[in-house]
Every structure is written in C-alpha cells, then in structure tokens.
Coordinates of N, CA and C in Angstrom, one line a residue:
M1 N 167.0 85.1 19.3 CA 167.4 85.5 20.7 C 166.5 86.6 21.1
A2 N 166.3 87.3 20.6 CA 165.6 88.8 20.9 C 164.1 88.0 21.2
S3 N 164.1 87.6 20.5 CA 162.3 87.0 20.8 C 161.9 86.3 21.9
M4 N 163.0 85.1 22.2 CA 163.3 84.5 23.4 C 163.1 85.4 24.8
R5 N 164.0 86.3 24.5 CA 164.2 87.2 25.7 C 162.5 87.8 25.7
T6 N 162.2 88.2 25.0 CA 161.0 88.9 25.0 C 160.0 88.0 25.5
A7 N 159.8 86.7 25.1 CA 158.9 85.8 25.9 C 159.3 85.6 27.4
R8 N 160.7 85.6 27.4 CA 161.2 85.0 28.8 C 160.4 86.6 30.2
R9 N 160.6 87.6 29.5 CA 160.4 88.7 30.2 C 158.9 88.9 30.3
M10 N 158.2 88.2 29.4 CA 156.3 88.2 29.6 C 156.3 87.3 30.6
F11 N 156.7 85.9 30.6 CA 156.5 84.7 31.5 C 156.8 85.2 32.9
C12 N 157.9 86.0 33.2 CA 158.3 86.6 34.6 C 157.2 87.6 35.2
A13 N 157.1 88.4 34.4 CA 156.3 89.5 34.7 C 154.9 88.9 35.2
A14 N 154.3 87.9 34.2 CA 152.8 87.2 34.5 C 153.2 86.6 35.8
A15 N 154.2 85.8 36.1 CA 154.5 85.1 37.2 C 154.4 86.1 38.7
Q16 N 155.1 87.3 38.2 CA 155.3 87.9 39.3 C 153.4 88.7 39.9
A17 N 153.0 88.8 38.8 CA 151.7 89.4 39.2 C 151.0 88.3 39.7
A18 N 151.2 87.1 39.1 CA 150.3 86.1 39.8 C 150.8 85.8 41.1
A19 N 151.8 86.0 42.2 CA 152.2 85.9 43.1 C 152.1 87.0 44.0
T20 N 151.7 88.1 43.6 CA 151.5 89.3 44.5 C 149.9 89.3 44.7
P21 N 149.6 89.4 45.9 CA 148.3 89.1 46.2 C 147.5 90.4 45.9
A22 N 145.8 90.2 45.6 CA 145.0 91.4 45.0 C 145.0 92.4 46.2
P23 N 144.6 93.4 45.6 CA 144.4 94.8 46.9 C 143.5 94.4 47.6
S24 N 143.5 94.8 48.7 CA 142.4 94.4 49.8 C 141.1 95.8 49.5
S25 N 140.3 95.2 50.2 CA 139.4 96.6 50.2 C 139.5 97.7 51.2
R26 N 138.7 98.8 51.3 CA 138.6 99.7 52.3 C 138.4 99.3 53.7
W27 N 137.5 98.5 53.8 CA 137.3 97.9 54.7 C 138.3 96.7 55.7
E28 N 138.8 96.3 54.9 CA 140.1 95.3 55.4 C 140.9 96.2 55.7
R29 N 141.5 97.3 54.9 CA 142.8 98.1 55.7 C 142.4 99.1 56.7
L30 N 141.1 99.3 56.8 CA 140.5 99.9 58.2 C 140.7 98.9 59.4
K31 N 140.5 97.7 59.0 CA 140.5 96.9 60.3 C 142.0 96.8 60.8
R32 N 142.5 96.7 59.7 CA 144.1 96.3 59.8 C 145.0 97.4 60.6
S33 N 144.1 98.4 60.7 CA 145.0 99.8 60.9 C 145.2 100.0 62.5
K34 N 146.0 100.7 63.2 CA 145.9 100.9 64.5 C 144.5 101.4 65.2
A35 N 143.7 102.3 64.6 CA 142.4 102.5 64.9 C 141.6 101.1 65.0
G36 N 141.6 100.3 63.6 CA 140.6 99.5 63.9 C 141.0 98.3 65.0
V37 N 142.1 98.0 65.0 CA 142.6 97.0 66.0 C 142.0 97.6 67.4
W38 N 142.1 98.7 67.7 CA 142.0 99.5 69.2 C 140.7 99.5 69.6
C39 N 139.9 99.7 68.6 CA 138.2 99.6 68.6 C 137.8 97.9 68.7
G40 N 138.5 97.2 67.9 CA 137.9 95.7 67.8 C 138.3 95.4 69.2
S41 N 139.4 95.7 70.0 CA 139.6 95.2 71.2 C 139.0 95.6 72.3
L42 N 138.1 97.0 72.1 CA 137.3 97.5 73.0 C 136.1 96.8 73.0
L43 N 135.5 96.7 71.8 CA 134.4 96.0 71.9 C 134.4 94.5 72.3
S44 N 135.2 93.8 72.0 CA 135.3 92.3 72.5 C 135.4 92.8 74.2
D45 N 136.3 93.5 74.6 CA 136.0 93.8 76.1 C 134.6 94.0 76.7
Y46 N 134.2 95.1 76.2 CA 132.5 95.4 76.5 C 132.1 94.3 76.3
K47 N 132.2 93.3 75.1 CA 131.3 91.7 75.1 C 131.6 90.9 76.0
E48 N 132.6 91.0 76.6 CA 133.1 90.1 77.6 C 132.4 90.3 78.9
A49 N 132.1 91.9 79.2 CA 131.9 92.6 80.4 C 130.2 92.4 80.4
F50 N 129.6 92.2 79.2 CA 127.9 92.4 79.1 C 127.9 90.8 79.4
R51 N 128.8 89.8 78.8 CA 128.3 88.6 79.1 C 128.2 88.1 80.7
E52 N 129.5 88.7 81.3 CA 129.7 88.2 82.8 C 128.8 88.9 83.6
M53 N 128.0 90.0 83.0 CA 127.2 90.6 84.1 C 125.7 89.6 84.0
V54 N 125.6 89.3 83.1 CA 124.2 88.5 82.4 C 124.6 87.1 83.2
V55 N 125.5 86.7 83.1 CA 125.7 85.4 83.8 C 125.7 85.7 85.5
G56 N 126.5 86.8 85.9 CA 126.4 87.1 87.2 C 125.0 87.4 87.9
A57 N 124.0 88.0 86.8 CA 122.7 88.4 87.6 C 121.8 87.0 87.6
W58 N 122.4 86.2 86.6 CA 121.5 85.0 86.7 C 121.7 84.1 87.8
E59 N 123.1 83.7 88.1 CA 123.5 83.2 89.6 C 122.8 83.9 90.4
R60 N 123.0 85.1 90.6 CA 122.8 86.0 92.0 C 121.5 87.1 91.5
P61 N 120.1 86.7 91.6 CA 119.3 87.4 91.5 C 119.0 88.7 92.3
L62 N 119.2 88.3 93.6 CA 118.8 88.8 94.8 C 119.9 90.4 94.8
K63 N 121.0 89.8 94.7 CA 121.9 91.1 94.5 C 121.8 91.8 93.3
S64 N 121.7 91.2 92.2 CA 121.2 92.0 90.8 C 120.0 92.7 91.1
S65 N 119.1 92.1 91.6 CA 117.5 93.0 91.5 C 118.0 94.3 92.8
V66 N 118.9 94.4 93.7 CA 119.2 95.3 94.5 C 119.7 96.6 94.0
Y67 N 120.7 95.9 93.1 CA 121.7 96.7 92.2 C 120.7 97.8 91.1
L68 N 119.7 96.9 90.5 CA 119.1 97.3 89.5 C 118.0 98.7 90.3
S69 N 117.5 98.2 91.4 CA 116.9 99.1 92.2 C 117.3 100.6 92.4
L70 N 118.7 100.2 92.2 CA 119.3 101.7 93.2 C 119.8 102.5 91.8
L71 N 119.7 101.5 90.7 CA 120.2 102.2 89.6 C 118.8 103.1 89.0
G72 N 117.7 102.7 89.2 CA 116.3 102.6 88.8 C 116.2 104.0 89.8
G73 N 116.2 103.6 90.6 CA 116.2 105.0 92.0 C 116.7 106.2 91.6
A74 N 118.2 106.0 91.4 CA 119.2 107.1 91.1 C 118.6 108.0 89.3
Y75 N 118.0 107.2 88.8 CA 117.6 107.6 87.5 C 116.5 108.6 87.8
V76 N 115.5 107.6 88.5 CA 114.2 108.8 88.7 C 114.6 110.1 89.5
C77 N 115.2 109.7 90.6 CA 115.8 111.2 91.4 C 116.4 111.9 90.3
F78 N 117.2 111.7 89.4 CA 118.0 112.8 88.5 C 117.4 113.2 87.6
H79 N 116.1 112.3 87.1 CA 114.9 113.2 86.4 C 113.8 113.9 86.9
T80 N 113.9 114.1 88.2 CA 112.5 114.6 88.6 C 113.2 115.3 89.6
K81 N 114.8 115.6 89.7 CA 115.1 116.7 90.4 C 114.5 118.2 90.1
P82 N 114.3 119.1 91.1 CA 113.9 120.4 90.6 C 114.6 121.6 90.2
D83 N 114.0 122.3 89.5 CA 115.1 123.2 88.8 C 114.9 124.6 89.6
Q84 N 115.7 125.8 89.2 CA 115.6 126.9 90.0 C 114.0 127.8 89.6
S85 N 113.6 127.4 88.2 CA 112.5 127.9 88.1 C 111.5 127.4 88.7
S86 N 111.1 126.2 88.9 CA 110.3 125.8 89.7 C 110.1 126.0 91.3
F87 N 111.4 126.5 91.6 CA 111.7 126.7 93.1 C 110.9 128.3 93.2
E88 N 111.2 129.2 92.0 CA 110.5 130.4 91.9 C 109.1 130.5 92.0
A89 N 108.3 129.4 90.9 CA 107.0 129.2 91.0 C 106.4 128.8 92.5
A90 N 107.4 127.7 93.0 CA 106.8 127.3 94.5 C 106.8 128.6 95.6
L91 N 107.7 129.4 95.1 CA 108.0 130.5 96.2 C 106.7 131.4 95.8
L92 N 106.5 131.8 94.6 CA 105.7 132.8 94.7 C 104.1 131.9 94.7
E93 N 104.0 130.9 94.6 CA 102.9 130.3 95.1 C 102.2 130.1 96.3
R94 N 103.4 130.1 97.3 CA 103.1 130.3 98.6 C 103.1 131.8 99.2
S95 N 103.6 132.5 98.4 CA 103.5 133.9 98.7 C 101.9 134.7 98.5
N96 N 101.5 134.1 97.4 CA 100.1 134.3 97.1 C 99.3 133.6 98.1
Q97 N 99.7 132.5 98.7 CA 98.5 132.0 99.6 C 98.5 132.5 100.6
L98 N 99.5 133.0 101.3 CA 99.8 133.8 102.5 C 99.1 135.3 102.4
S99 N 99.1 136.0 101.0 CA 98.5 137.1 100.9 C 97.1 137.2 100.9
L100 N 96.3 135.9 100.5 CA 94.7 135.8 100.4 C 94.6 135.9 102.3
L101 N 95.3 135.8 103.0 CA 95.1 135.5 104.2 C 95.3 136.8 105.2
S102 N 94.4 137.0 106.0 CA 94.4 138.3 107.5 C 95.9 138.4 107.8
P103 N 96.7 139.2 108.0 CA 97.6 139.4 108.8 C 97.6 138.7 110.4
W104 N 96.2 138.8 110.7 CA 96.0 138.2 112.2 C 95.9 136.6 112.5
I105 N 95.8 135.9 111.4 CA 95.7 134.3 111.0 C 96.6 133.6 110.5
R106 N 97.8 134.6 109.8 CA 98.9 133.9 109.4 C 99.9 133.4 110.3
N107 N 100.6 132.4 110.3 CA 101.4 131.5 111.0 C 102.6 132.3 110.9
G108 N 103.4 132.4 112.1 CA 104.4 133.8 111.8 C 105.2 132.8 111.4
I109 N 105.8 131.3 111.5 CA 107.0 130.7 110.9 C 106.7 130.7 109.6
S110 N 105.9 130.5 108.8 CA 105.5 130.5 107.5 C 105.9 131.6 106.8
D111 N 104.9 132.7 107.5 CA 105.2 133.8 106.9 C 106.5 134.5 106.7
G112 N 106.9 134.4 108.3 CA 108.8 134.9 108.2 C 109.5 134.2 107.3
H113 N 109.1 133.0 106.8 CA 110.3 132.6 106.1 C 110.0 132.8 104.7
V114 N 108.7 133.0 104.5 CA 108.3 133.2 102.9 C 108.8 134.4 102.7
Q115 N 108.7 135.4 103.5 CA 109.0 136.9 103.2 C 110.3 136.9 103.3
S116 N 111.3 136.3 104.1 CA 112.6 136.1 103.9 C 113.1 136.0 102.7
L117 N 112.5 134.9 102.3 CA 112.9 134.1 100.8 C 112.5 135.2 99.7
V118 N 111.5 136.0 99.4 CA 111.0 136.8 98.7 C 112.3 138.1 99.0
K119 N 112.5 138.5 100.1 CA 113.2 139.6 99.8 C 114.7 139.4 99.5
L120 N 115.2 137.8 99.5 CA 116.5 137.6 98.9 C 116.4 137.5 97.4
R121 N 115.1 137.3 97.0 CA 115.0 137.1 95.6 C 114.9 138.5 95.1
N122 N 114.3 139.4 95.5 CA 114.1 140.7 95.1 C 115.7 141.4 95.1
E123 N 116.1 140.9 96.1 CA 117.7 141.5 96.1 C 118.7 140.7 94.9
G124 N 118.4 139.7 94.7 CA 119.2 138.9 93.7 C 120.1 138.2 94.5
R125 N 119.7 137.7 95.5 CA 120.9 136.8 96.3 C 120.5 135.4 96.5
L126 N 119.7 135.0 95.9 CA 119.2 133.5 95.8 C 120.2 133.0 94.8
R127 N 120.6 131.8 95.2 CA 121.3 130.9 94.3 C 121.4 129.3 94.2
Y128 N 121.5 129.1 93.0 CA 120.6 127.6 92.6 C 122.1 126.7 92.3
A129 N 122.1 125.5 92.9 CA 123.1 124.9 92.8 C 122.4 123.1 92.6
S130 N 123.0 122.6 91.1 CA 122.4 121.3 91.3 C 124.1 120.4 91.7
L131 N 123.3 118.9 92.6 CA 124.1 118.3 92.9 C 123.8 116.8 92.7
G132 N 123.4 116.7 90.9 CA 123.6 115.5 90.7 C 122.0 114.8 91.3
L133 N 121.7 114.4 92.2 CA 120.6 113.4 92.8 C 119.7 114.6 93.3
L134 N 119.9 115.8 93.8 CA 119.1 116.9 94.2 C 119.8 118.4 93.8
S135 N 119.0 119.4 94.4 CA 119.1 120.4 94.0 C 119.3 121.5 95.8
V136 N 119.9 122.5 95.4 CA 120.0 123.2 96.8 C 119.7 124.7 96.6
V137 N 119.2 125.3 97.4 CA 119.1 126.9 97.0 C 119.7 127.3 98.4
Y138 N 120.6 128.2 98.2 CA 121.5 128.8 99.2 C 121.6 130.6 99.1
R139 N 121.6 131.0 99.8 CA 121.8 132.9 99.9 C 123.2 132.9 99.6
A140 N 123.4 134.3 99.0 CA 124.6 135.1 99.0 C 124.9 136.4 99.3
D141 N 125.8 137.1 99.3 CA 126.2 138.3 100.4 C 125.8 139.4 99.3
Y142 N 125.9 139.0 97.8 CA 126.0 140.0 96.9 C 125.2 139.6 95.7
D143 N 124.3 140.6 94.7 CA 123.7 140.4 93.8 C 125.0 139.9 92.5
P144 N 124.6 138.9 91.7 CA 125.8 138.7 91.0 C 125.8 139.5 89.7
D145 N 125.5 140.6 89.5 CA 125.8 142.0 88.7 C 126.3 143.2 89.4
A146 N 126.4 142.9 90.9 CA 126.9 143.8 91.6 C 128.7 144.2 90.9
T147 N 128.7 145.4 91.2 CA 130.7 146.0 90.7 C 131.0 146.4 92.1
L148 N 130.4 146.2 93.2 CA 131.4 146.3 94.3 C 132.8 145.3 94.6
Y149 N 133.7 146.0 94.7 CA 135.1 145.3 94.9 C 135.0 143.9 95.8
E150 N 134.3 144.1 96.6 CA 133.9 143.2 97.9 C 133.3 141.9 97.1
A151 N 132.2 142.0 96.5 CA 131.6 141.0 95.7 C 132.5 140.7 94.3
R152 N 133.6 141.4 93.8 CA 134.3 140.8 92.5 C 135.5 140.0 92.7
C153 N 136.2 140.4 94.3 CA 137.1 140.0 94.7 C 137.2 138.4 95.1
S154 N 137.9 137.2 94.2 CA 138.2 136.1 94.8 C 138.7 135.4 96.4
N155 N 139.3 136.4 96.5 CA 140.0 136.3 98.0 C 138.9 136.4 99.2
L156 N 138.0 137.6 98.9 CA 136.7 137.9 99.8 C 135.7 136.9 99.6
S157 N 135.7 135.8 98.4 CA 134.6 135.0 98.6 C 134.1 134.1 99.4
V158 N 132.9 133.4 99.7 CA 132.6 132.9 100.8 C 132.7 131.4 100.5
P159 N 133.8 130.9 101.4 CA 134.4 129.3 101.1 C 133.3 128.5 101.3
W160 N 133.6 127.3 100.5 CA 132.4 126.2 100.5 C 132.1 125.3 101.7
R161 N 132.6 125.5 102.7 CA 132.6 125.1 104.2 C 131.5 125.8 104.8
E162 N 131.5 126.9 104.6 CA 130.3 127.7 104.7 C 129.0 127.7 104.2
L163 N 128.8 126.8 103.2 CA 127.7 126.3 102.5 C 126.3 125.7 103.3
P164 N 126.7 124.8 104.0 CA 125.7 124.1 104.6 C 124.9 125.1 105.6
Q165 N 125.7 126.1 106.5 CA 124.9 127.3 106.8 C 124.3 128.2 106.0
R166 N 124.3 128.3 105.0 CA 123.7 128.9 103.9 C 122.7 128.8 103.1
V167 N 122.6 127.2 103.1 CA 121.4 126.6 102.7 C 120.2 126.8 102.9
L168 N 118.8 127.1 101.8 CA 117.5 127.4 102.5 C 116.9 126.6 102.1
D169 N 117.3 125.8 101.2 CA 116.3 124.9 100.7 C 116.8 123.5 100.0
V170 N 116.2 122.5 100.1 CA 116.4 121.4 99.3 C 115.4 121.0 98.4
G171 N 115.8 120.6 97.2 CA 114.8 119.9 96.0 C 115.4 118.5 95.8
F172 N 114.3 117.5 96.1 CA 114.5 116.2 95.9 C 113.1 115.7 95.6
T173 N 113.2 114.8 94.4 CA 112.0 114.1 93.8 C 111.1 115.2 93.5
G174 N 111.2 116.4 92.9 CA 110.2 117.2 92.3 C 109.8 118.1 93.6
C175 N 110.0 118.2 94.8 CA 109.9 118.6 95.9 C 110.8 119.7 96.6
W176 N 110.4 121.0 96.7 CA 111.4 121.6 97.6 C 110.9 121.7 99.7
W177 N 111.6 120.7 100.0 CA 111.2 119.8 101.5 C 111.1 121.2 102.4
M178 N 111.8 121.9 102.6 CA 112.0 123.0 103.5 C 111.1 123.8 103.6
L179 N 110.4 124.6 102.6 CA 109.6 125.0 102.4 C 108.1 124.7 102.0
D180 N 108.1 123.1 101.8 CA 106.8 122.8 102.4 C 106.4 122.9 103.8
S181 N 107.6 122.2 104.6 CA 107.5 121.8 106.1 C 107.1 123.3 106.9
K182 N 107.8 124.6 106.3 CA 107.7 125.7 106.6 C 106.2 126.2 106.6
M183 N 105.6 125.8 105.5 CA 104.3 126.2 104.8 C 102.8 125.1 105.6
K184 N 103.4 124.4 106.4 CA 102.8 123.4 107.4 C 101.8 124.3 108.2
D185 N 100.4 123.9 108.2 CA 99.5 124.8 109.1 C 99.9 126.5 109.0
Y186 N 99.6 126.8 107.4 CA 100.3 128.5 107.2 C 98.9 129.1 107.5
D187 N 97.7 128.8 107.7 CA 96.6 129.7 108.2 C 96.3 129.3 109.6
I188 N 97.1 129.0 110.5 CA 96.8 128.9 112.1 C 97.9 129.6 112.6
N189 N 97.5 130.9 113.4 CA 98.3 131.6 113.9 C 98.3 131.1 115.8
N190 N 99.5 130.4 116.0 CA 99.2 129.9 117.3 C 99.8 130.9 118.3
D191 N 100.1 132.2 117.9 CA 100.1 133.2 118.8 C 98.8 133.8 119.5
E192 N 98.0 133.2 118.8 CA 96.4 133.7 119.3 C 96.1 132.7 120.6
Y193 N 96.9 131.6 120.9 CA 96.3 130.5 121.6 C 97.3 130.5 123.0
K194 N 98.5 131.6 122.6 CA 99.2 132.1 124.3 C 98.6 132.2 125.3
H195 N 97.6 133.1 125.4 CA 96.9 133.0 126.6 C 95.9 132.4 127.4
L196 N 95.9 131.3 126.6 CA 95.2 129.9 127.0 C 95.7 128.9 128.1
P197 N 95.3 128.3 128.8 CA 95.8 127.3 129.5 C 96.4 126.4 128.7
A198 N 97.3 125.9 129.4 CA 98.2 124.6 128.6 C 97.3 123.0 128.0
H199 N 96.4 123.0 129.0 CA 95.5 122.0 128.3 C 94.5 122.3 126.9
L200 N 94.6 123.5 127.0 CA 93.5 123.9 125.6 C 94.4 124.3 125.0
Q201 N 95.8 124.7 125.0 CA 96.5 125.1 123.9 C 96.6 123.9 122.7
T202 N 96.7 122.5 123.0 CA 96.9 121.3 122.2 C 95.7 120.6 122.3
T203 N 95.5 120.3 120.9 CA 94.3 119.3 120.5 C 94.4 118.1 120.2
T204 N 93.6 117.2 120.4 CA 93.8 115.7 120.2 C 93.0 115.1 119.3
P205 N 93.4 114.4 118.1 CA 92.4 114.4 117.3 C 91.2 113.2 117.6
P206 N 89.8 113.1 117.4 CA 89.0 112.9 118.0 C 88.9 111.2 117.8
S207 N 88.0 110.5 118.4 CA 88.3 108.8 118.5 C 87.5 108.3 117.6
P208 N 87.8 107.4 116.9 CA 86.2 106.5 115.7 C 85.0 106.9 116.3
Q209 N 84.8 106.6 117.6 CA 83.7 106.5 118.0 C 83.1 107.9 118.0
Q210 N 83.8 108.9 118.2 CA 83.4 110.5 118.2 C 83.1 110.7 116.8
V211 N 83.9 110.4 115.6 CA 83.6 110.7 114.7 C 82.6 110.0 114.0
E212 N 82.5 108.6 114.0 CA 81.1 108.5 113.6 C 79.9 108.9 114.4
R213 N 79.8 109.1 115.5 CA 78.9 109.9 116.2 C 78.5 111.3 115.7
N214 N 79.3 111.9 115.4 CA 79.4 113.5 114.4 C 78.8 113.4 113.2
E215 N 79.5 112.1 112.4 CA 79.0 112.1 110.8 C 77.4 111.7 111.2
R216 N 76.8 110.7 112.2 CA 75.7 110.3 112.4 C 74.8 111.3 112.7
L217 N 75.1 112.3 113.3 CA 74.3 113.7 113.6 C 74.4 114.8 112.6
H218 N 75.3 114.5 111.6 CA 75.1 115.5 110.6 C 74.2 114.7 109.6
R219 N 74.5 113.9 109.4 CA 73.3 113.3 108.7 C 71.9 113.2 108.9
D220 N 71.6 113.3 110.2 CA 70.4 113.4 110.9 C 69.8 114.6 110.7
S221 N 70.8 115.5 110.8 CA 70.2 117.2 110.6 C 69.7 117.5 109.2
W222 N 70.0 116.6 107.9 CA 69.3 116.9 106.8 C 68.3 115.9 106.8
L223 N 67.9 115.2 107.7 CA 66.5 114.5 107.3 C 65.4 115.5 107.6
P224 N 64.0 115.4 107.1 CA 63.1 115.9 107.4 C 62.4 116.2 108.8
L225 N 61.6 117.1 109.3 CA 61.2 117.1 110.7 C 59.8 115.8 110.9
T226 N 59.6 115.4 111.7 CA 58.4 114.3 111.7 C 57.7 114.9 113.2
M227 N 56.2 115.0 112.9 CA 55.4 115.5 113.8 C 54.7 114.4 114.8
E228 N 54.9 113.1 114.4 CA 54.2 111.7 115.1 C 54.7 112.2 116.6
D229 N 55.6 112.4 117.2 CA 55.8 112.1 118.5 C 55.0 113.5 119.3
K230 N 54.9 114.4 118.8 CA 54.1 115.4 119.2 C 52.4 115.0 119.5
E231 N 52.1 114.8 117.9 CA 50.5 114.1 118.1 C 50.1 113.1 119.2
E232 N 51.2 111.9 119.1 CA 50.8 111.1 120.3 C 50.9 111.5 121.6
E233 N 51.9 112.5 121.9 CA 51.8 113.1 123.4 C 50.6 113.9 123.4
R234 N 49.9 114.5 122.4 CA 48.6 115.4 122.7 C 47.3 114.5 122.7
K235 N 47.5 113.2 122.6 CA 46.4 112.5 122.3 C 46.1 112.2 123.9
P236 N 47.0 111.7 124.9 CA 46.5 111.6 126.4 C 46.2 112.5 126.8
V237 N 46.5 113.9 126.8 CA 46.2 114.9 127.1 C 44.6 115.4 126.9
D238 N 44.3 115.1 125.7 CA 42.7 115.3 124.8 C 42.1 114.0 126.0
K239 N 42.4 112.8 126.4 CA 41.4 112.3 126.8 C 41.3 112.4 128.2
M240 N 42.3 113.0 128.8 CA 42.2 113.6 129.9 C 41.2 114.8 130.1
E241 N 41.3 115.5 129.0 CA 40.6 116.6 129.1 C 38.9 116.4 129.1
N242 N 38.8 115.0 127.9 CA 37.2 114.8 127.8 C 36.7 114.2 129.0
V243 N 37.5 113.5 129.9 CA 37.2 112.6 130.8 C 36.8 113.7 132.1
S244 N 37.5 115.0 132.4 CA 37.6 115.8 133.5 C 36.0 116.6 132.7
E245 N 35.8 117.0 131.6 CA 34.5 117.6 131.2 C 33.3 116.5 131.5
Q246 N 33.4 115.0 131.2 CA 32.4 114.5 131.3 C 32.1 114.2 133.2
S247 N 32.8 114.3 133.5 CA 32.5 114.4 135.5 C 32.0 115.6 135.7
Q248 N 32.3 116.7 135.3 CA 31.9 117.9 135.8 C 30.4 117.9 135.2
I249 N 30.0 117.4 134.1 CA 28.9 117.5 133.5 C 27.8 116.6 134.7
K250 N 28.4 115.7 134.9 CA 27.5 114.4 135.9 C 27.3 115.1 137.1
L251 N 27.9 115.8 137.5 CA 27.9 116.7 139.1 C 27.3 117.8 138.6

C-alpha cells in the first residue's frame, strides 16, 4: 500500500509539472508589464501618425511642400541666429572702421549710433536675449554686477512691456540689421553739403550711355599717343611754303 501511494504521488507531481507553463523570458515579462504596454501603444500611435503623414503628403504635394519649406526655413533661421559674441565682434569692427576716418568725413548718424553702443557696452548695460528664430540686443539701466538697491529690487525692475522701446538691434539670419543699416554710407558726411543748393545736395545715378562713354574714355586714356594727325597737318603747310618760295624766286 505504501508503494502504491508513493507511485501515485510521483504521477501527480509529474502531471502538475506538465500542466504548469514554462517560465517566460525576461523580454516577455518586460513586454507584458505596464511600462512595456504603454511604450508599445506609444510606438503604435507614432507609427500610425507617420503613415498618415506620408499618405497625406502623397495626396497633397503642394501643401506638404509649403509645410516642408516653412520647417526648413525655421531650422535655418534657428541655426544661423547670431549670438552675443557676434554682436560684440560686429560692433568693434564698425568702431574700427570709423576710427580710420577723419571726424570731418564721418557720417553723423553712423558715428553717433556706434559711439552710443560702445558707451553702453563699456558701462555693462547691453543685454542679449534669444527669441528662438531671432535675437535682440536691448539696453538696461544698470550693470548686472551693480549692488545698488534700485538695481537689485525686483519691484523697481523694468517691465517687459517697455522692451520694444529699449531694443537696440535685431539679429536674424546671421546679421545685425539695425547696425548694418546705420553704417550705410558711413564715410559720407551729409553736413558738408547743407550749404549747397537743393539740386546739388542729391545725386542721380548715371545712365547706361554715360557709363559706357566714361568706360570708353577710360580705356582710351591708356592707349599710346599717335603723331600721324600732326604729320598730315604739317604736309599742306610745307607745300604752301614751297609754292611761296618758288613764286618769290621767279619774281
């Protein structure tokens, strides 16, 4: 009886072992977990959205090309946005250009704008802000290292609504536009021409015929001189002298 009980227990244990499933792998347990299910649903959503985007672009190529151009333009503007070091380098370069000129021939607008920026920079009152696709440089009232009460109190700080009146330059696509516009004709002092009549204070560009004539005269000025015309003029004079001499001899 004991042997039969032992055999029955062995058969029952073998049957239970066959009925229980084999232990799953770690990857399977990870996929069946909550995090795995959430990641799987997220990937399926992105896959479906990408498929719909490709189908929509194929069905509406004009709309997709416009969106693609806007995205590409925004990417280029973001990566070509000038930074604070580029503004300081441009400011120093413009200041050096003006310093090479005499004060009598500097443009008053260019000189005044650059000198005011240099003064604010030396006082530590220039601020730089990045706005995503463009950058702005604006002026502040105090140096950031100043320990005055007015400079440290947050209640006395300048509100953001006054920022447009404090903007000094705008950086976009690798250029500082206001600085470049102020430096136009920086070597022409318009104050020198105030005493002239009104019709002489403004100049008009030459016509194509005048440009062609000036270029032709410039090319002709480099040609060597020829004496043929003078020699031909002398020949009739010599003939007249010979004829006069012969007539005097006959007389």
